[in-house]
Amino acid sequence: MTVVTRFAPSPTGMLHIGGARTALFNWLFSRHHGGEFLLRVEDTDRERSTPEAVDAIFEGLDWLGLERDREPVYQSHNLARHQELVRQLLAEGKAYHCYTTPDELAEMRDQARAEGRPTGYDGRWRDRDPSDAPPGVTPAIRFKAPIEGQTIIDDQVLGEVRFDSAQLDDMILLRSDGTPTYMLAVVADDHDMGITHVIRGVDHLTNAARQIQLFRALDWEAPEFAHIPLIHGSDGAKLSKRHGALAVGAYREQGFLPAAMRNFLVRLGWSHGDEEVFSKGQMIDLFGLGAVGKSPARFDMDKLLNVNGHYIRQSDDKNLVIAITPLLQGLEVLGFLKIPIIRIESAKLARVEGLMPELKKRARTLVELAENARFLVTTRPIEMIPKAAKLLKGDAPGLLQELLNPLKSLENWSTEALEACVKQFAEANDLKLGTIAQPLRAALTGSNASPGIFDVLAVLGREESLGRIADAASTA
RNA sequence: GUCCCCUUCGUCUAGCGGUCCAGGACAUCGGCCUCUCACGCCGAAAACAGGGGUUCGACUCCCCUAGGGGACGCCA
């Protein structure tokens, strides 16, 4: 049997971190088994679904590298089939018309809660004669759920979970306006799409029980279910925008790499011994539902940052330059067009690439990387941060002025030669290296922290370096 | 309120009855490297929620309590 999984978001919002992980697990599971990963847009909701949200979800999945097989299914397109199924259930006596109004329902729930009873629908129209139907009320259609016994979910992550059937009320299959509800649509579409494994958040656990009942009523075999624990915020509460429930697009903007995101996400709930780093291929090889934990995980930004830093260090220098070039240019939005504010000559980009091996050790996001590389592409006189300006007080300008001479006469502008030259200068003047290196750093980078100063000198080149040093020397 | 699920260092987790005075990673704190900041390396501190069982032996199995989470819509 070929494994077929699906990711079924409702396009009422962005693709957030929890949804992304659900998608990842479904994708990994299908890839591991050489099966298919499908996408279904659950847009049975009236106005709440938007095309923008659909686009955002597709973009998010693309960015994460979770390619789908087959074209996405739009649940709303299956309206006729859903309605037909309800007619069938009705004809078989497995569903019935319910004339209870929303107000009555609310009243019923309040009372049940007050009396300590389950708050579900009490089945008041289940066996009532249709001739009792009040005039002017268009009925909804409810499922005639089994009253006795238990419904058992053999969950691939949680194990066996049982619900007393009495606990599961008669859910609505078709709204009074004739549109199908989620519960019916999911079952119908999962069956029609040939879904073999449903992997989703535990918030769907009770739904699984209801859906199993529906599968039985329809005489269909239910898929396997796997309910994965939710992701909580750093304070243990439900994940909200305050602590990371951002759209995946927001993470891209913050400079996270898809590979890092995948690695971070897969480790939230899944593990393989002591291993922390997994390539796409390794994840696919190793992933299994048996190694998925049952307890909820908290979102940890520090860990994400660390993982991202790791992947940045592993990345190819050229690719990193390409990735940060737009950040370096800055983008001005004019209508639909994004236009670079600054044109950067290729010679300057070459500097960035030259220093990249050093730069990438110091960044945990692409945004940070770009910021740290910015001094390489700015034009003289460069800006100084306050801490750098401070380094250029006192003797510093004078020392830099003196350093200019040996530097100017240097034949070979290489890291090694530059290091030898500056060290010799320090020794000759009885200075600790730091005494000259720090002002030099400020002069060249405008900052008090940067990659090794000799590397910076070498990458900046003779002319630019000398110019920047002269600029700083004349601040006195 | 009813039902369901979960519970190992601050966080993510390893552990599937003895190999555990509990291992890894992030974060934290020391140290080394050192021109700064990083990277890297070395080291430290840090957990089996509590109580009962079962067993020769429980982090591992069962029960209870506590805490946390989820579901209870003519939303998905």
Short mmCIF file of N, CA and C (backbone and C1' of nucleotides) in Angstrom, two decimals, chain B residues 7-61:
data_model
loop_
_atom_site.label_atom_id
_atom_site.label_comp_id
_atom_site.label_asym_id
_atom_site.label_seq_id
_atom_site.Cartn_x
_atom_site.Cartn_y
_atom_site.Cartn_z
P U B 7 4.37 12.20 29.03
"O5'" U B 7 4.72 13.34 30.10
"C5'" U B 7 5.38 14.56 29.64
"C4'" U B 7 5.77 15.37 30.88
"C3'" U B 7 6.64 14.52 31.84
"O3'" U B 7 7.95 14.99 32.12
"C1'" U B 7 4.59 15.29 32.92
P U B 8 8.81 15.99 31.45
"O5'" U B 8 10.20 15.53 32.09
"C5'" U B 8 10.21 15.11 33.46
"C4'" U B 8 11.61 14.73 33.81
"C3'" U B 8 12.66 15.74 33.39
"O3'" U B 8 12.79 16.77 34.36
"C1'" U B 8 13.34 13.60 32.71
P C B 9 12.70 18.27 33.90
"O5'" C B 9 14.24 18.69 33.95
"C5'" C B 9 14.59 20.07 33.78
"C4'" C B 9 16.00 20.23 34.28
"C3'" C B 9 16.67 21.55 33.89
"O3'" C B 9 16.77 22.41 35.02
"C1'" C B 9 18.14 19.70 33.67
P G B 10 15.39 22.96 35.73
"O5'" G B 10 15.06 24.18 34.77
"C5'" G B 10 14.01 25.08 35.11
"C4'" G B 10 13.91 26.07 33.98
"C3'" G B 10 13.65 25.43 32.63
"O3'" G B 10 12.27 25.27 32.40
"C1'" G B 10 15.51 26.89 32.48
P U B 11 11.74 24.01 31.59
"O5'" U B 11 12.27 24.33 30.13
"C5'" U B 11 11.65 25.33 29.33
"C4'" U B 11 12.24 25.31 27.95
"C3'" U B 11 12.24 23.94 27.28
"O3'" U B 11 11.00 23.64 26.68
"C1'" U B 11 14.37 24.89 27.07
P C B 12 10.57 22.11 26.52
"O5'" C B 12 11.49 21.65 25.30
"C5'" C B 12 11.31 22.24 24.00
"C4'" C B 12 12.25 21.57 23.03
"C3'" C B 12 12.19 20.05 23.06
"O3'" C B 12 11.11 19.57 22.26
"C1'" C B 12 14.45 20.74 23.14
P U B 13 10.48 18.17 22.64
"O5'" U B 13 11.73 17.21 22.43
"C5'" U B 13 11.91 16.04 23.18
"C4'" U B 13 13.33 15.61 23.04
"C3'" U B 13 13.66 14.27 23.67
"O3'" U B 13 13.30 13.22 22.78
"C1'" U B 13 15.31 15.85 24.28
P A B 14 12.99 11.79 23.39
"O5'" A B 14 14.46 11.24 23.73
"C5'" A B 14 15.40 11.10 22.67
"C4'" A B 14 16.64 10.41 23.17
"C3'" A B 14 16.40 9.11 23.93
"O3'" A B 14 16.22 8.04 23.01
"C1'" A B 14 18.05 10.42 25.01
P G B 15 15.11 6.97 23.26
"O5'" G B 15 15.52 6.23 24.59
"C5'" G B 15 16.81 5.62 24.71
"C4'" G B 15 17.10 5.48 26.19
"C3'" G B 15 16.17 4.47 26.87
"O3'" G B 15 16.89 3.30 27.18
"C1'" G B 15 16.36 6.54 28.09
P C B 16 16.59 1.93 26.68
"O5'" C B 16 15.46 1.44 27.64
"C5'" C B 16 14.61 0.40 27.22
"C4'" C B 16 13.21 0.91 27.31
"C3'" C B 16 12.21 -0.22 27.12
"O3'" C B 16 11.88 -0.72 28.41
"C1'" C B 16 11.69 1.61 25.69
P G B 17 12.01 -2.32 28.65
"O5'" G B 17 12.66 -2.48 30.09
"C5'" G B 17 12.67 -1.41 31.02
"C4'" G B 17 13.58 -1.80 32.14
"C3'" G B 17 14.31 -3.12 31.90
"O3'" G B 17 15.61 -3.00 31.31
"C1'" G B 17 13.18 -3.08 34.04
P G B 18 16.89 -2.32 31.76
"O5'" G B 18 17.03 -2.31 33.37
"C5'" G B 18 17.55 -1.18 34.03
"C4'" G B 18 18.48 -1.67 35.15
"C3'" G B 18 19.94 -1.67 34.74
"O3'" G B 18 20.46 -0.53 35.45
"C1'" G B 18 19.29 -3.74 35.81
P U B 19 21.80 0.05 35.70
"O5'" U B 19 22.72 -0.42 34.48
"C5'" U B 19 24.12 -0.61 34.70
"C4'" U B 19 24.85 -0.40 33.40
"C3'" U B 19 24.60 0.95 32.74
"O3'" U B 19 25.45 1.94 33.31
"C1'" U B 19 24.48 -0.79 31.14
P C B 20 25.28 3.47 33.03
"O5'" C B 20 25.27 4.42 34.31
"C5'" C B 20 24.78 4.00 35.53
"C4'" C B 20 23.66 4.94 35.96
"C3'" C B 20 22.53 4.21 36.69
"O3'" C B 20 22.54 4.53 38.08
"C1'" C B 20 21.70 5.78 35.07
P C B 21 23.87 4.84 38.87
"O5'" C B 21 23.68 6.41 38.95
"C5'" C B 21 22.54 6.94 39.60
"C4'" C B 21 22.96 8.07 40.48
"C3'" C B 21 23.84 9.13 39.81
"O3'" C B 21 23.08 10.06 39.07
"C1'" C B 21 24.79 8.56 41.88
P A B 22 23.77 11.02 37.98
"O5'" A B 22 23.07 10.57 36.61
"C5'" A B 22 23.70 9.62 35.75
"C4'" A B 22 22.83 9.43 34.55
"C3'" A B 22 22.53 10.73 33.79
"O3'" A B 22 23.50 10.95 32.80
"C1'" A B 22 20.51 9.66 34.31
P G B 23 24.67 12.02 32.99
"O5'" G B 23 25.21 12.19 31.52
"C5'" G B 23 25.89 11.11 30.88
"C4'" G B 23 25.46 11.03 29.44
"C3'" G B 23 25.32 12.37 28.73
"O3'" G B 23 26.57 12.88 28.31
"C1'" G B 23 23.41 11.08 28.30
P G B 24 26.82 14.45 28.24
"O5'" G B 24 26.10 14.83 26.86
"C5'" G B 24 26.56 14.25 25.64
"C4'" G B 24 25.63 14.62 24.52
"C3'" G B 24 25.41 16.11 24.31
"O3'" G B 24 26.46 16.69 23.57
"C1'" G B 24 23.33 15.00 24.26
P A B 25 26.84 18.24 23.79
"O5'" A B 25 25.58 18.98 23.16
"C5'" A B 25 25.34 18.92 21.74
"C4'" A B 25 24.07 19.66 21.42
"C3'" A B 25 23.99 21.08 21.96
"O3'" A B 25 24.66 22.00 21.14
"C1'" A B 25 21.97 19.95 22.44
P C B 26 25.28 23.34 21.78
"O5'" C B 26 23.99 24.23 22.06
"C5'" C B 26 23.19 24.71 20.98
"C4'" C B 26 22.00 25.45 21.52
"C3'" C B 26 22.31 26.56 22.50
"O3'" C B 26 22.66 27.76 21.84
"C1'" C B 26 20.55 25.24 23.34
P A B 27 23.71 28.77 22.56
"O5'" A B 27 22.95 29.19 23.90
"C5'" A B 27 21.85 30.09 23.84
"C4'" A B 27 21.24 30.23 25.22
"C3'" A B 27 22.19 30.64 26.33
"O3'" A B 27 22.40 32.03 26.35
"C1'" A B 27 20.86 28.83 27.06
P U B 28 23.84 32.56 26.83
"O5'" U B 28 23.92 32.16 28.37
"C5'" U B 28 22.95 32.67 29.28
"C4'" U B 28 23.24 32.14 30.67
"C3'" U B 28 24.69 32.27 31.13
"O3'" U B 28 24.95 33.58 31.60
"C1'" U B 28 23.90 30.10 31.63
P C B 29 26.42 34.19 31.33
"O5'" C B 29 27.32 33.45 32.41
"C5'" C B 29 26.97 33.47 33.78
"C4'" C B 29 27.89 32.54 34.54
"C3'" C B 29 29.35 32.65 34.15
"O3'" C B 29 29.99 33.74 34.77
"C1'" C B 29 28.73 30.37 34.24
P G B 30 31.41 34.21 34.22
"O5'" G B 30 32.37 33.14 34.87
"C5'" G B 30 33.66 33.01 34.37
"C4'" G B 30 34.30 31.77 34.93
"C3'" G B 30 35.57 31.42 34.18
"O3'" G B 30 36.65 32.16 34.69
"C1'" G B 30 34.17 29.53 34.23
P G B 31 37.37 33.19 33.66
"O5'" G B 31 38.36 32.20 32.89
"C5'" G B 31 39.22 31.34 33.64
"C4'" G B 31 39.63 30.16 32.81
"C3'" G B 31 40.28 30.48 31.47
"O3'" G B 31 41.63 30.87 31.63
"C1'" G B 31 38.77 28.68 31.23
P C B 32 42.28 31.86 30.56
"O5'" C B 32 42.55 30.87 29.35
"C5'" C B 32 43.37 29.70 29.54
"C4'" C B 32 43.33 28.86 28.30
"C3'" C B 32 43.67 29.60 27.02
"O3'" C B 32 45.07 29.70 26.83
"C1'" C B 32 41.75 28.24 26.68
P C B 33 45.68 31.06 26.16
"O5'" C B 33 45.10 30.98 24.68
"C5'" C B 33 45.56 29.97 23.77
"C4'" C B 33 44.79 30.08 22.48
"C3'" C B 33 44.82 31.46 21.83
"O3'" C B 33 45.98 31.59 21.01
"C1'" C B 33 42.59 30.63 21.90
P U B 34 47.01 32.77 21.32
"O5'" U B 34 46.21 34.08 20.96
"C5'" U B 34 45.84 34.34 19.60
"C4'" U B 34 44.79 35.41 19.57
"C3'" U B 34 45.22 36.73 20.22
"O3'" U B 34 45.93 37.54 19.30
"C1'" U B 34 43.06 36.08 20.99
P C B 35 46.68 38.84 19.82
"O5'" C B 35 45.54 39.95 19.85
"C5'" C B 35 45.78 41.22 20.42
"C4'" C B 35 44.76 42.19 19.91
"C3'" C B 35 43.34 41.64 19.90
"O3'" C B 35 42.73 41.82 21.15
"C1'" C B 35 43.83 42.64 17.81
P U B 36 41.71 40.76 21.71
"O5'" U B 36 40.30 41.42 21.42
"C5'" U B 36 39.95 42.66 22.03
"C4'" U B 36 38.70 43.19 21.36
"C3'" U B 36 37.56 42.20 21.31
"O3'" U B 36 36.81 42.24 22.51
"C1'" U B 36 37.85 43.20 19.19
P C B 37 36.11 40.91 23.03
"O5'" C B 37 35.00 40.62 21.93
"C5'" C B 37 33.93 41.53 21.73
"C4'" C B 37 33.14 41.10 20.52
"C3'" C B 37 32.73 39.63 20.51
"O3'" C B 37 31.59 39.41 21.29
"C1'" C B 37 33.59 40.24 18.39
P A B 38 31.22 37.94 21.75
"O5'" A B 38 30.85 37.28 20.36
"C5'" A B 38 31.04 35.90 20.16
"C4'" A B 38 30.99 35.63 18.68
"C3'" A B 38 31.25 34.19 18.31
"O3'" A B 38 30.05 33.44 18.39
"C1'" A B 38 32.65 35.56 17.03
P C B 39 30.08 32.00 19.08
"O5'" C B 39 30.89 31.12 18.01
"C5'" C B 39 30.46 31.04 16.67
"C4'" C B 39 31.54 30.40 15.83
"C3'" C B 39 32.09 29.10 16.41
"O3'" C B 39 31.26 28.01 16.07
"C1'" C B 39 33.88 30.48 15.75
P G B 40 31.09 26.81 17.10
"O5'" G B 40 32.59 26.31 17.29
"C5'" G B 40 33.28 25.68 16.20
"C4'" G B 40 34.70 25.37 16.62
"C3'" G B 40 34.83 24.61 17.93
"O3'" G B 40 34.65 23.22 17.73
"C1'" G B 40 36.32 26.43 17.95
P C B 41 34.00 22.36 18.92
"O5'" C B 41 35.19 22.26 19.97
"C5'" C B 41 36.43 21.65 19.61
"C4'" C B 41 37.44 21.88 20.69
"C3'" C B 41 36.98 21.50 22.10
"O3'" C B 41 37.11 20.12 22.35
"C1'" C B 41 38.02 23.63 22.15
P C B 42 36.11 19.43 23.41
"O5'" C B 42 36.71 19.93 24.80
"C5'" C B 42 38.04 19.57 25.19
"C4'" C B 42 38.38 20.23 26.50
"C3'" C B 42 37.35 20.03 27.62
"O3'" C B 42 37.53 18.79 28.27
"C1'" C B 42 37.98 22.30 27.53
P G B 43 36.26 18.09 28.96
"O5'" G B 43 35.84 19.10 30.12
"C5'" G B 43 36.57 19.13 31.33
"C4'" G B 43 36.11 20.29 32.18
"C3'" G B 43 34.72 20.23 32.78
"O3'" G B 43 34.65 19.38 33.91
"C1'" G B 43 35.21 22.43 32.07
P A B 44 33.20 18.89 34.45
"O5'" A B 44 32.61 20.23 35.10
"C5'" A B 44 33.19 20.78 36.28
"C4'" A B 44 32.36 21.95 36.74
"C3'" A B 44 30.89 21.63 37.00
"O3'" A B 44 30.72 21.12 38.31
"C1'" A B 44 31.07 23.62 35.72
P A B 45 29.49 20.15 38.61
"O5'" A B 45 28.27 21.16 38.72
"C5'" A B 45 28.26 22.15 39.75
"C4'" A B 45 27.15 23.13 39.46
"C3'" A B 45 25.79 22.48 39.20
"O3'" A B 45 25.12 22.19 40.40
"C1'" A B 45 26.23 24.07 37.52
P A B 46 24.34 20.79 40.52
"O5'" A B 46 23.14 21.01 39.50
"C5'" A B 46 22.21 22.08 39.72
"C4'" A B 46 21.30 22.18 38.54
"C3'" A B 46 20.67 20.87 38.10
"O3'" A B 46 19.56 20.52 38.90
"C1'" A B 46 21.46 22.04 36.22
P A B 47 19.44 19.05 39.48
"O5'" A B 47 18.22 18.45 38.66
"C5'" A B 47 16.94 19.09 38.73
"C4'" A B 47 16.00 18.37 37.81
"C3'" A B 47 15.74 16.91 38.15
"O3'" A B 47 14.72 16.79 39.12
"C1'" A B 47 16.21 17.12 35.84
P C B 48 14.73 15.60 40.17
"O5'" C B 48 14.43 14.35 39.24
"C5'" C B 48 13.12 13.79 39.22
"C4'" C B 48 12.80 13.46 37.79
"C3'" C B 48 11.57 12.59 37.62
"O3'" C B 48 10.71 13.33 36.76
"C1'" C B 48 13.49 11.57 36.59
P A B 49 9.13 13.16 36.90
"O5'" A B 49 8.76 14.08 38.15
"C5'" A B 49 9.33 15.37 38.30
"C4'" A B 49 8.55 16.10 39.35
"C3'" A B 49 8.11 15.21 40.51
"O3'" A B 49 9.09 15.19 41.53
"C1'" A B 49 6.24 16.39 39.64
P G B 50 9.30 13.83 42.38
"O5'" G B 50 8.03 13.84 43.33
"C5'" G B 50 7.90 14.82 44.36
"C4'" G B 50 6.63 14.56 45.12
"C3'" G B 50 6.44 13.11 45.56
"O3'" G B 50 7.11 12.85 46.78
"C1'" G B 50 4.47 13.87 44.54
P G B 51 7.58 11.34 47.13
"O5'" G B 51 6.17 10.62 47.35
"C5'" G B 51 5.33 11.02 48.43
"C4'" G B 51 4.07 10.22 48.40
"C3'" G B 51 4.25 8.72 48.27
"O3'" G B 51 4.58 8.12 49.51
"C1'" G B 51 2.55 9.41 46.80
P G B 52 5.06 6.58 49.53
"O5'" G B 52 3.68 5.82 49.64
"C5'" G B 52 3.60 4.45 49.32
"C4'" G B 52 2.26 4.12 48.76
"C3'" G B 52 2.24 2.79 48.04
"O3'" G B 52 2.06 1.73 48.97
"C1'" G B 52 1.32 4.41 46.63
P G B 53 3.31 0.77 49.25
"O5'" G B 53 3.72 0.37 47.77
"C5'" G B 53 3.66 -0.99 47.37
"C4'" G B 53 2.40 -1.24 46.56
"C3'" G B 53 2.61 -2.33 45.53
"O3'" G B 53 2.16 -3.56 46.07
"C1'" G B 53 1.91 -0.32 44.45
P U B 54 3.25 -4.72 46.20
"O5'" U B 54 3.47 -5.12 44.67
"C5'" U B 54 2.35 -5.52 43.86
"C4'" U B 54 2.80 -5.73 42.45
"C3'" U B 54 4.15 -6.44 42.33
"O3'" U B 54 3.98 -7.85 42.43
"C1'" U B 54 4.11 -4.54 40.91
P U B 55 4.95 -8.63 43.45
"O5'" U B 55 6.37 -8.51 42.73
"C5'" U B 55 6.56 -9.03 41.41
"C4'" U B 55 7.89 -8.56 40.88
"C3'" U B 55 9.07 -8.78 41.81
"O3'" U B 55 9.55 -10.11 41.77
"C1'" U B 55 9.16 -6.60 40.89
P C B 56 10.00 -10.78 43.17
"O5'" C B 56 11.32 -9.98 43.55
"C5'" C B 56 11.86 -10.09 44.88
"C4'" C B 56 13.25 -9.51 44.90
"C3'" C B 56 13.36 -8.10 44.32
"O3'" C B 56 13.06 -7.13 45.30
"C1'" C B 56 15.05 -9.46 43.39
P G B 57 12.18 -5.89 44.94
"O5'" G B 57 13.09 -5.12 43.89
"C5'" G B 57 14.26 -4.43 44.33
"C4'" G B 57 15.02 -3.88 43.15
"C3'" G B 57 14.22 -2.97 42.22
"O3'" G B 57 14.20 -1.65 42.73
"C1'" G B 57 15.41 -4.54 40.94
P A B 58 12.82 -0.86 42.85
"O5'" A B 58 13.34 0.62 42.60
"C5'" A B 58 12.46 1.52 42.01
"C4'" A B 58 12.95 1.85 40.61
"C3'" A B 58 12.10 2.97 40.02
"O3'" A B 58 12.68 4.27 40.23
"C1'" A B 58 12.08 1.02 38.60
P C B 59 14.02 4.86 39.61
"O5'" C B 59 13.39 5.58 38.33
"C5'" C B 59 12.87 6.88 38.43
"C4'" C B 59 12.35 7.32 37.08
"C3'" C B 59 11.55 6.24 36.37
"O3'" C B 59 10.20 6.31 36.77
"C1'" C B 59 13.16 7.16 34.88
P U B 60 9.19 5.17 36.40
"O5'" U B 60 9.04 5.35 34.84
"C5'" U B 60 8.31 4.44 34.04
"C4'" U B 60 9.15 3.99 32.88
"C3'" U B 60 8.84 2.57 32.41
"O3'" U B 60 8.14 2.63 31.17
"C1'" U B 60 11.19 2.95 32.57
P C B 61 6.54 3.00 31.21
"O5'" C B 61 5.93 1.71 31.92
"C5'" C B 61 5.62 0.53 31.15
"C4'" C B 61 4.78 -0.39 32.00
"C3'" C B 61 3.68 0.30 32.78
"O3'" C B 61 2.52 0.47 31.99
"C1'" C B 61 4.89 -1.13 34.23
#
